[in-house]
Amino acid sequence: MPLLYLLLFSLLTMGLVFWIPKYRLRRAVRQPFPGNYSRILRRNIPAYARMPTHLQLQLKRLIKQFLHEKKFIGCDGFRINDEVRVTIAGKACMLLLNRPASVFPDLKLVLVYPSAFIAPRTELGAGGIVTHANQTLSGESWSDGRVILAWDHVQQRNTDFIDGHNVVLHEFAHQLDSETGAPNGAPQLMSKEKYQRWSAVMMHEFRKLQEAAAYHMESAMDYYGATNPAEFFAVATETFFEKSWQMAEFHPALFAELREYYRVDPREWH
Ligand SMILES: [Zn+2]
């Protein structure tokens, strides 16, 4: 008999462990979207005001889930407030519109510095020589569940949303890329055929950007995307959302791949 009670108690505890977080999430998402959050979105994400209503509603739901699940930490004395949380969550969740994906399931922490931060780097060079260097960064994404951002860089680009640079879109594209393991420029796709087509289009466009960077030719995309396939996907994501008309005109195959993956056409709100 005591064994039966113990078994029932264990089952009940396990059930509660799974049920309570889901219940809390549902409750958080059901809460009305605060009026000051909407004002922050209109002020800091101009594209939001031009989006169709169904996408605005989706974005607000995703933001509520993001804010419920992720913890924000201010670094170097930076104070986290609603403006910081809603702006970062809003930009990040634009990558999830119309997609059945969960909200960056591996991400736990968003660390925010007031401005560009110094990150120590260790590199293994030829002959096994290890070099240490400090790099100044505006953002960084880690597959262990962290994204690090410099608030002045997040803010700097708020008003235009057309210059092709967006550190939040960039770092959260890396998060999507990491969901399949090590970031390699290929996020989760639905079939083998899609991976094959994705790989062919991305490699072709990546080489084109490498060539443009080597010969200083004009490109809709930032040369930084020529660093490696993971950076290419992150930079292509920034360009897709911010310079969608140019990408559609000069890189139609790349635009089509990203439109299929992100399931939105940002030209509608430019
Ligand atoms: Zn990057």
PDB file of C-alpha atoms and ligand atoms in Angstrom:
ATOM      1  CA  MET A   1       0.000   0.000   0.000  1.00  0.00           C
ATOM      2  CA  PRO A   2       2.666   2.587   0.937  1.00  0.00           C
ATOM      3  CA  LEU A   3       4.363   1.766  -2.359  1.00  0.00           C
ATOM      4  CA  LEU A   4       1.166   2.615  -4.232  1.00  0.00           C
ATOM      5  CA  TYR A   5       0.900   5.946  -2.403  1.00  0.00           C
ATOM      6  CA  LEU A   6       4.527   6.668  -3.204  1.00  0.00           C
ATOM      7  CA  LEU A   7       3.918   5.899  -6.878  1.00  0.00           C
ATOM      8  CA  LEU A   8       0.818   8.112  -6.989  1.00  0.00           C
ATOM      9  CA  PHE A   9       2.673  10.906  -5.199  1.00  0.00           C
ATOM     10  CA  SER A  10       5.578  10.679  -7.703  1.00  0.00           C
ATOM     11  CA  LEU A  11       3.199  10.759 -10.669  1.00  0.00           C
ATOM     12  CA  LEU A  12       1.375  13.749  -9.208  1.00  0.00           C
ATOM     13  CA  THR A  13       4.645  15.614  -8.562  1.00  0.00           C
ATOM     14  CA  MET A  14       5.887  14.886 -12.072  1.00  0.00           C
ATOM     15  CA  GLY A  15       2.581  16.053 -13.525  1.00  0.00           C
ATOM     16  CA  LEU A  16       2.773  19.304 -11.570  1.00  0.00           C
ATOM     17  CA  VAL A  17       6.377  19.885 -12.651  1.00  0.00           C
ATOM     18  CA  PHE A  18       5.258  19.791 -16.295  1.00  0.00           C
ATOM     19  CA  TRP A  19       1.895  21.449 -15.810  1.00  0.00           C
ATOM     20  CA  ILE A  20       2.809  24.496 -13.665  1.00  0.00           C
ATOM     21  CA  PRO A  21       5.201  26.188 -16.191  1.00  0.00           C
ATOM     22  CA  LYS A  22       2.652  25.653 -18.994  1.00  0.00           C
ATOM     23  CA  TYR A  23      -0.125  27.085 -16.832  1.00  0.00           C
ATOM     24  CA  ARG A  24       2.009  30.124 -15.930  1.00  0.00           C
ATOM     25  CA  LEU A  25       2.903  30.708 -19.584  1.00  0.00           C
ATOM     26  CA  ARG A  26      -0.746  30.498 -20.673  1.00  0.00           C
ATOM     27  CA  ARG A  27      -1.700  32.947 -17.933  1.00  0.00           C
ATOM     28  CA  ALA A  28       1.095  35.380 -18.924  1.00  0.00           C
ATOM     29  CA  VAL A  29       0.119  35.265 -22.601  1.00  0.00           C
ATOM     30  CA  ARG A  30      -3.558  35.828 -21.775  1.00  0.00           C
ATOM     31  CA  GLN A  31      -2.792  39.098 -19.981  1.00  0.00           C
ATOM     32  CA  PRO A  32      -3.663  42.216 -21.991  1.00  0.00           C
ATOM     33  CA  PHE A  33      -0.760  43.850 -23.775  1.00  0.00           C
ATOM     34  CA  PRO A  34       0.076  46.954 -21.700  1.00  0.00           C
ATOM     35  CA  GLY A  35      -0.532  50.310 -23.360  1.00  0.00           C
ATOM     36  CA  ASN A  36       2.990  51.555 -22.639  1.00  0.00           C
ATOM     37  CA  TYR A  37       4.401  48.438 -24.402  1.00  0.00           C
ATOM     38  CA  SER A  38       2.441  49.392 -27.554  1.00  0.00           C
ATOM     39  CA  ARG A  39       3.819  52.934 -27.364  1.00  0.00           C
ATOM     40  CA  ILE A  40       7.366  51.551 -27.066  1.00  0.00           C
ATOM     41  CA  LEU A  41       6.816  49.359 -30.146  1.00  0.00           C
ATOM     42  CA  ARG A  42       5.512  52.303 -32.190  1.00  0.00           C
ATOM     43  CA  ARG A  43       8.397  54.486 -31.080  1.00  0.00           C
ATOM     44  CA  ASN A  44      11.241  51.997 -31.469  1.00  0.00           C
ATOM     45  CA  ILE A  45      10.066  49.628 -34.200  1.00  0.00           C
ATOM     46  CA  PRO A  46       8.562  51.809 -36.972  1.00  0.00           C
ATOM     47  CA  ALA A  47       7.750  48.698 -39.045  1.00  0.00           C
ATOM     48  CA  TYR A  48       5.293  47.618 -36.326  1.00  0.00           C
ATOM     49  CA  ALA A  49       2.839  50.442 -37.108  1.00  0.00           C
ATOM     50  CA  ARG A  50       2.808  49.480 -40.791  1.00  0.00           C
ATOM     51  CA  MET A  51       2.289  45.744 -40.245  1.00  0.00           C
ATOM     52  CA  PRO A  52      -1.107  44.191 -40.937  1.00  0.00           C
ATOM     53  CA  THR A  53      -3.200  43.753 -37.794  1.00  0.00           C
ATOM     54  CA  HIS A  54      -2.869  39.957 -37.663  1.00  0.00           C
ATOM     55  CA  LEU A  55       0.934  40.256 -37.572  1.00  0.00           C
ATOM     56  CA  GLN A  56       0.789  42.958 -34.888  1.00  0.00           C
ATOM     57  CA  LEU A  57      -1.354  40.637 -32.757  1.00  0.00           C
ATOM     58  CA  GLN A  58       1.046  37.743 -33.297  1.00  0.00           C
ATOM     59  CA  LEU A  59       4.016  39.925 -32.425  1.00  0.00           C
ATOM     60  CA  LYS A  60       2.382  41.068 -29.196  1.00  0.00           C
ATOM     61  CA  ARG A  61       1.670  37.474 -28.193  1.00  0.00           C
ATOM     62  CA  LEU A  62       5.251  36.425 -28.957  1.00  0.00           C
ATOM     63  CA  ILE A  63       6.600  39.385 -26.961  1.00  0.00           C
ATOM     64  CA  LYS A  64       4.526  38.394 -23.925  1.00  0.00           C
ATOM     65  CA  GLN A  65       5.931  34.862 -24.124  1.00  0.00           C
ATOM     66  CA  PHE A  66       9.478  36.142 -24.635  1.00  0.00           C
ATOM     67  CA  LEU A  67       9.227  38.459 -21.627  1.00  0.00           C
ATOM     68  CA  HIS A  68       7.718  35.680 -19.503  1.00  0.00           C
ATOM     69  CA  GLU A  69      10.446  33.168 -20.347  1.00  0.00           C
ATOM     70  CA  LYS A  70      13.671  35.146 -20.682  1.00  0.00           C
ATOM     71  CA  LYS A  71      15.598  36.941 -17.995  1.00  0.00           C
ATOM     72  CA  PHE A  72      17.212  40.292 -18.716  1.00  0.00           C
ATOM     73  CA  ILE A  73      20.375  41.337 -16.911  1.00  0.00           C
ATOM     74  CA  GLY A  74      21.910  44.798 -17.058  1.00  0.00           C
ATOM     75  CA  CYS A  75      25.723  44.822 -17.194  1.00  0.00           C
ATOM     76  CA  ASP A  76      28.193  47.584 -16.277  1.00  0.00           C
ATOM     77  CA  GLY A  77      25.546  49.362 -14.208  1.00  0.00           C
ATOM     78  CA  PHE A  78      22.956  49.383 -17.015  1.00  0.00           C
ATOM     79  CA  ARG A  79      19.371  49.459 -15.759  1.00  0.00           C
ATOM     80  CA  ILE A  80      16.807  47.211 -17.446  1.00  0.00           C
ATOM     81  CA  ASN A  81      13.397  48.814 -17.901  1.00  0.00           C
ATOM     82  CA  ASP A  82      10.304  48.196 -20.044  1.00  0.00           C
ATOM     83  CA  GLU A  83      11.777  50.151 -22.963  1.00  0.00           C
ATOM     84  CA  VAL A  84      14.798  47.826 -23.092  1.00  0.00           C
ATOM     85  CA  ARG A  85      12.811  44.603 -22.627  1.00  0.00           C
ATOM     86  CA  VAL A  86      10.007  45.391 -25.080  1.00  0.00           C
ATOM     87  CA  THR A  87      12.292  46.822 -27.780  1.00  0.00           C
ATOM     88  CA  ILE A  88      14.628  43.829 -27.738  1.00  0.00           C
ATOM     89  CA  ALA A  89      11.807  41.274 -27.468  1.00  0.00           C
ATOM     90  CA  GLY A  90       9.869  43.043 -30.263  1.00  0.00           C
ATOM     91  CA  LYS A  91      12.738  43.024 -32.720  1.00  0.00           C
ATOM     92  CA  ALA A  92      13.748  39.447 -31.868  1.00  0.00           C
ATOM     93  CA  CYS A  93      10.196  38.116 -32.226  1.00  0.00           C
ATOM     94  CA  MET A  94       9.846  39.596 -35.724  1.00  0.00           C
ATOM     95  CA  LEU A  95      11.895  36.561 -36.771  1.00  0.00           C
ATOM     96  CA  LEU A  96       9.157  34.234 -35.480  1.00  0.00           C
ATOM     97  CA  LEU A  97       6.041  35.679 -37.151  1.00  0.00           C
ATOM     98  CA  ASN A  98       3.808  33.171 -38.967  1.00  0.00           C
ATOM     99  CA  ARG A  99       6.074  30.334 -37.883  1.00  0.00           C
ATOM    100  CA  PRO A 100       5.019  27.476 -35.637  1.00  0.00           C
ATOM    101  CA  ALA A 101       8.346  27.666 -33.819  1.00  0.00           C
ATOM    102  CA  SER A 102       8.585  28.120 -30.087  1.00  0.00           C
ATOM    103  CA  VAL A 103      10.163  31.324 -28.788  1.00  0.00           C
ATOM    104  CA  PHE A 104      13.936  30.738 -28.881  1.00  0.00           C
ATOM    105  CA  PRO A 105      13.636  27.640 -26.649  1.00  0.00           C
ATOM    106  CA  ASP A 106      17.354  27.466 -25.822  1.00  0.00           C
ATOM    107  CA  LEU A 107      17.644  31.109 -24.814  1.00  0.00           C
ATOM    108  CA  LYS A 108      17.542  31.933 -21.114  1.00  0.00           C
ATOM    109  CA  LEU A 109      19.407  35.205 -20.617  1.00  0.00           C
ATOM    110  CA  VAL A 110      19.628  38.522 -22.421  1.00  0.00           C
ATOM    111  CA  LEU A 111      22.550  40.545 -21.104  1.00  0.00           C
ATOM    112  CA  VAL A 112      22.536  44.234 -21.968  1.00  0.00           C
ATOM    113  CA  TYR A 113      25.499  46.599 -21.795  1.00  0.00           C
ATOM    114  CA  PRO A 114      25.040  50.362 -22.100  1.00  0.00           C
ATOM    115  CA  SER A 115      27.393  50.479 -25.107  1.00  0.00           C
ATOM    116  CA  ALA A 116      29.839  48.334 -27.088  1.00  0.00           C
ATOM    117  CA  PHE A 117      31.543  45.864 -24.780  1.00  0.00           C
ATOM    118  CA  ILE A 118      34.962  44.268 -24.726  1.00  0.00           C
ATOM    119  CA  ALA A 119      35.050  40.500 -25.102  1.00  0.00           C
ATOM    120  CA  PRO A 120      38.226  38.489 -24.553  1.00  0.00           C
ATOM    121  CA  ARG A 121      39.059  36.170 -27.447  1.00  0.00           C
ATOM    122  CA  THR A 122      41.408  33.208 -27.656  1.00  0.00           C
ATOM    123  CA  GLU A 123      42.411  32.017 -31.087  1.00  0.00           C
ATOM    124  CA  LEU A 124      44.412  29.006 -32.131  1.00  0.00           C
ATOM    125  CA  GLY A 125      46.699  29.984 -34.978  1.00  0.00           C
ATOM    126  CA  ALA A 126      49.112  28.161 -37.281  1.00  0.00           C
ATOM    127  CA  GLY A 127      51.583  25.949 -35.459  1.00  0.00           C
ATOM    128  CA  GLY A 128      49.258  25.702 -32.454  1.00  0.00           C
ATOM    129  CA  ILE A 129      50.050  29.239 -31.276  1.00  0.00           C
ATOM    130  CA  VAL A 130      47.338  30.563 -28.995  1.00  0.00           C
ATOM    131  CA  THR A 131      46.708  34.295 -29.141  1.00  0.00           C
ATOM    132  CA  HIS A 132      44.611  36.329 -26.735  1.00  0.00           C
ATOM    133  CA  ALA A 133      42.918  39.509 -27.834  1.00  0.00           C
ATOM    134  CA  ASN A 134      40.143  41.842 -26.775  1.00  0.00           C
ATOM    135  CA  GLN A 135      37.406  42.534 -29.281  1.00  0.00           C
ATOM    136  CA  THR A 136      34.873  45.361 -29.098  1.00  0.00           C
ATOM    137  CA  LEU A 137      31.401  44.029 -29.888  1.00  0.00           C
ATOM    138  CA  SER A 138      27.873  45.405 -30.286  1.00  0.00           C
ATOM    139  CA  GLY A 139      26.274  41.985 -29.853  1.00  0.00           C
ATOM    140  CA  GLU A 140      27.046  38.344 -29.326  1.00  0.00           C
ATOM    141  CA  SER A 141      24.998  35.147 -29.418  1.00  0.00           C
ATOM    142  CA  TRP A 142      25.952  31.983 -27.544  1.00  0.00           C
ATOM    143  CA  SER A 143      24.481  28.533 -28.051  1.00  0.00           C
ATOM    144  CA  ASP A 144      24.498  28.013 -24.250  1.00  0.00           C
ATOM    145  CA  GLY A 145      21.405  30.210 -23.921  1.00  0.00           C
ATOM    146  CA  ARG A 146      22.761  33.787 -23.850  1.00  0.00           C
ATOM    147  CA  VAL A 147      22.499  36.799 -26.101  1.00  0.00           C
ATOM    148  CA  ILE A 148      24.571  39.879 -25.256  1.00  0.00           C
ATOM    149  CA  LEU A 149      23.657  43.290 -26.682  1.00  0.00           C
ATOM    150  CA  ALA A 150      24.918  46.869 -26.492  1.00  0.00           C
ATOM    151  CA  TRP A 151      21.879  49.080 -25.882  1.00  0.00           C
ATOM    152  CA  ASP A 152      23.245  52.095 -27.787  1.00  0.00           C
ATOM    153  CA  HIS A 153      23.605  49.888 -30.869  1.00  0.00           C
ATOM    154  CA  VAL A 154      20.103  48.480 -30.418  1.00  0.00           C
ATOM    155  CA  GLN A 155      18.789  52.052 -30.152  1.00  0.00           C
ATOM    156  CA  GLN A 156      20.987  53.655 -32.812  1.00  0.00           C
ATOM    157  CA  ARG A 157      19.158  51.977 -35.620  1.00  0.00           C
ATOM    158  CA  ASN A 158      15.628  52.379 -34.287  1.00  0.00           C
ATOM    159  CA  THR A 159      14.484  55.234 -36.437  1.00  0.00           C
ATOM    160  CA  ASP A 160      15.468  54.092 -39.909  1.00  0.00           C
ATOM    161  CA  PHE A 161      14.994  50.314 -40.098  1.00  0.00           C
ATOM    162  CA  ILE A 162      16.202  50.533 -43.688  1.00  0.00           C
ATOM    163  CA  ASP A 163      19.988  50.653 -43.523  1.00  0.00           C
ATOM    164  CA  GLY A 164      20.490  46.910 -43.375  1.00  0.00           C
ATOM    165  CA  HIS A 165      21.990  46.901 -39.863  1.00  0.00           C
ATOM    166  CA  ASN A 166      20.090  45.552 -36.914  1.00  0.00           C
ATOM    167  CA  VAL A 167      22.095  43.961 -34.130  1.00  0.00           C
ATOM    168  CA  VAL A 168      19.010  42.320 -32.543  1.00  0.00           C
ATOM    169  CA  LEU A 169      17.917  40.616 -35.780  1.00  0.00           C
ATOM    170  CA  HIS A 170      21.540  39.577 -36.340  1.00  0.00           C
ATOM    171  CA  GLU A 171      22.102  37.955 -32.936  1.00  0.00           C
ATOM    172  CA  PHE A 172      18.703  36.262 -32.829  1.00  0.00           C
ATOM    173  CA  ALA A 173      19.243  34.851 -36.333  1.00  0.00           C
ATOM    174  CA  HIS A 174      22.314  33.185 -34.772  1.00  0.00           C
ATOM    175  CA  GLN A 175      20.006  31.773 -32.086  1.00  0.00           C
ATOM    176  CA  LEU A 176      17.774  30.215 -34.767  1.00  0.00           C
ATOM    177  CA  ASP A 177      20.861  28.861 -36.493  1.00  0.00           C
ATOM    178  CA  SER A 178      22.074  27.295 -33.195  1.00  0.00           C
ATOM    179  CA  GLU A 179      18.830  25.355 -32.722  1.00  0.00           C
ATOM    180  CA  THR A 180      20.177  22.661 -35.041  1.00  0.00           C
ATOM    181  CA  GLY A 181      23.480  22.364 -33.151  1.00  0.00           C
ATOM    182  CA  ALA A 182      26.567  24.372 -34.023  1.00  0.00           C
ATOM    183  CA  PRO A 183      25.741  27.521 -36.019  1.00  0.00           C
ATOM    184  CA  ASN A 184      26.561  26.823 -39.660  1.00  0.00           C
ATOM    185  CA  GLY A 185      24.195  29.054 -41.604  1.00  0.00           C
ATOM    186  CA  ALA A 186      21.442  26.444 -41.916  1.00  0.00           C
ATOM    187  CA  PRO A 187      18.560  26.807 -39.434  1.00  0.00           C
ATOM    188  CA  GLN A 188      15.889  24.164 -38.947  1.00  0.00           C
ATOM    189  CA  LEU A 189      14.202  23.398 -42.280  1.00  0.00           C
ATOM    190  CA  MET A 190      11.405  20.964 -42.864  1.00  0.00           C
ATOM    191  CA  SER A 191      12.870  18.478 -45.343  1.00  0.00           C
ATOM    192  CA  LYS A 192      15.997  17.126 -46.965  1.00  0.00           C
ATOM    193  CA  GLU A 193      15.008  18.773 -50.272  1.00  0.00           C
ATOM    194  CA  LYS A 194      14.718  22.134 -48.552  1.00  0.00           C
ATOM    195  CA  TYR A 195      18.183  21.734 -47.020  1.00  0.00           C
ATOM    196  CA  GLN A 196      19.604  20.908 -50.449  1.00  0.00           C
ATOM    197  CA  ARG A 197      18.049  23.957 -52.093  1.00  0.00           C
ATOM    198  CA  TRP A 198      18.956  26.189 -49.129  1.00  0.00           C
ATOM    199  CA  SER A 199      22.567  25.032 -49.244  1.00  0.00           C
ATOM    200  CA  ALA A 200      22.857  25.601 -53.024  1.00  0.00           C
ATOM    201  CA  VAL A 201      21.380  29.121 -52.875  1.00  0.00           C
ATOM    202  CA  MET A 202      23.324  30.147 -49.756  1.00  0.00           C
ATOM    203  CA  MET A 203      26.675  28.878 -51.029  1.00  0.00           C
ATOM    204  CA  HIS A 204      26.206  30.655 -54.360  1.00  0.00           C
ATOM    205  CA  GLU A 205      25.257  33.932 -52.663  1.00  0.00           C
ATOM    206  CA  PHE A 206      27.975  33.557 -50.018  1.00  0.00           C
ATOM    207  CA  ARG A 207      30.639  33.223 -52.737  1.00  0.00           C
ATOM    208  CA  LYS A 208      29.183  36.234 -54.558  1.00  0.00           C
ATOM    209  CA  LEU A 209      29.467  38.292 -51.371  1.00  0.00           C
ATOM    210  CA  GLN A 210      33.026  37.086 -50.780  1.00  0.00           C
ATOM    211  CA  GLU A 211      33.882  38.252 -54.294  1.00  0.00           C
ATOM    212  CA  ALA A 212      32.138  41.598 -53.754  1.00  0.00           C
ATOM    213  CA  ALA A 213      34.058  42.058 -50.491  1.00  0.00           C
ATOM    214  CA  ALA A 214      37.402  41.123 -52.082  1.00  0.00           C
ATOM    215  CA  TYR A 215      36.972  43.575 -54.980  1.00  0.00           C
ATOM    216  CA  HIS A 216      35.023  46.249 -53.042  1.00  0.00           C
ATOM    217  CA  MET A 217      32.028  45.839 -55.342  1.00  0.00           C
ATOM    218  CA  GLU A 218      28.669  47.267 -54.389  1.00  0.00           C
ATOM    219  CA  SER A 219      26.330  44.876 -52.577  1.00  0.00           C
ATOM    220  CA  ALA A 220      22.965  45.151 -50.817  1.00  0.00           C
ATOM    221  CA  MET A 221      24.559  43.074 -48.054  1.00  0.00           C
ATOM    222  CA  ASP A 222      27.244  44.031 -45.572  1.00  0.00           C
ATOM    223  CA  TYR A 223      30.654  42.527 -46.370  1.00  0.00           C
ATOM    224  CA  TYR A 224      30.710  41.106 -42.830  1.00  0.00           C
ATOM    225  CA  GLY A 225      28.440  38.357 -44.161  1.00  0.00           C
ATOM    226  CA  ALA A 226      31.395  37.067 -46.182  1.00  0.00           C
ATOM    227  CA  THR A 227      33.154  36.010 -42.939  1.00  0.00           C
ATOM    228  CA  ASN A 228      31.599  32.526 -42.816  1.00  0.00           C
ATOM    229  CA  PRO A 229      28.227  30.821 -43.554  1.00  0.00           C
ATOM    230  CA  ALA A 230      26.863  31.522 -40.044  1.00  0.00           C
ATOM    231  CA  GLU A 231      27.582  35.261 -40.376  1.00  0.00           C
ATOM    232  CA  PHE A 232      26.182  35.159 -43.894  1.00  0.00           C
ATOM    233  CA  PHE A 233      22.817  33.892 -42.605  1.00  0.00           C
ATOM    234  CA  ALA A 234      22.748  36.541 -39.845  1.00  0.00           C
ATOM    235  CA  VAL A 235      23.635  39.394 -42.238  1.00  0.00           C
ATOM    236  CA  ALA A 236      21.216  38.082 -44.889  1.00  0.00           C
ATOM    237  CA  THR A 237      18.485  38.123 -42.210  1.00  0.00           C
ATOM    238  CA  GLU A 238      19.233  41.781 -41.401  1.00  0.00           C
ATOM    239  CA  THR A 239      19.135  42.665 -45.103  1.00  0.00           C
ATOM    240  CA  PHE A 240      15.958  40.666 -45.700  1.00  0.00           C
ATOM    241  CA  PHE A 241      14.051  42.574 -43.013  1.00  0.00           C
ATOM    242  CA  GLU A 242      15.626  45.993 -43.489  1.00  0.00           C
ATOM    243  CA  LYS A 243      16.427  46.246 -47.199  1.00  0.00           C
ATOM    244  CA  SER A 244      13.851  43.835 -48.536  1.00  0.00           C
ATOM    245  CA  TRP A 245      13.245  45.699 -51.817  1.00  0.00           C
ATOM    246  CA  GLN A 246      16.953  45.753 -52.682  1.00  0.00           C
ATOM    247  CA  MET A 247      17.380  42.111 -51.732  1.00  0.00           C
ATOM    248  CA  ALA A 248      14.362  41.074 -53.809  1.00  0.00           C
ATOM    249  CA  GLU A 249      15.745  42.979 -56.807  1.00  0.00           C
ATOM    250  CA  PHE A 250      19.435  42.062 -56.637  1.00  0.00           C
ATOM    251  CA  HIS A 251      19.317  38.672 -54.871  1.00  0.00           C
ATOM    252  CA  PRO A 252      15.931  37.194 -55.893  1.00  0.00           C
ATOM    253  CA  ALA A 253      16.820  33.555 -55.154  1.00  0.00           C
ATOM    254  CA  LEU A 254      18.159  34.452 -51.699  1.00  0.00           C
ATOM    255  CA  PHE A 255      15.112  36.623 -51.032  1.00  0.00           C
ATOM    256  CA  ALA A 256      12.795  33.749 -52.027  1.00  0.00           C
ATOM    257  CA  GLU A 257      14.585  31.310 -49.690  1.00  0.00           C
ATOM    258  CA  LEU A 258      14.379  33.694 -46.753  1.00  0.00           C
ATOM    259  CA  ARG A 259      10.760  34.576 -47.489  1.00  0.00           C
ATOM    260  CA  GLU A 260       9.884  30.909 -47.413  1.00  0.00           C
ATOM    261  CA  TYR A 261      11.815  30.393 -44.183  1.00  0.00           C
ATOM    262  CA  TYR A 262      10.582  33.515 -42.338  1.00  0.00           C
ATOM    263  CA  ARG A 263       7.075  33.288 -43.841  1.00  0.00           C
ATOM    264  CA  VAL A 264       6.688  37.056 -44.156  1.00  0.00           C
ATOM    265  CA  ASP A 265       7.380  39.595 -46.893  1.00  0.00           C
ATOM    266  CA  PRO A 266       8.838  42.684 -45.189  1.00  0.00           C
ATOM    267  CA  ARG A 267       8.214  44.705 -48.386  1.00  0.00           C
ATOM    268  CA  GLU A 268       4.626  44.908 -47.156  1.00  0.00           C
ATOM    269  CA  TRP A 269       5.625  47.168 -44.267  1.00  0.00           C
ATOM    270  CA  HIS A 270       8.400  49.215 -45.894  1.00  0.00           C
TER     271      HIS A 270
HETATM  272 ZN    ZN B   1      27.331  37.437 -36.083  1.00  0.00          ZN
END
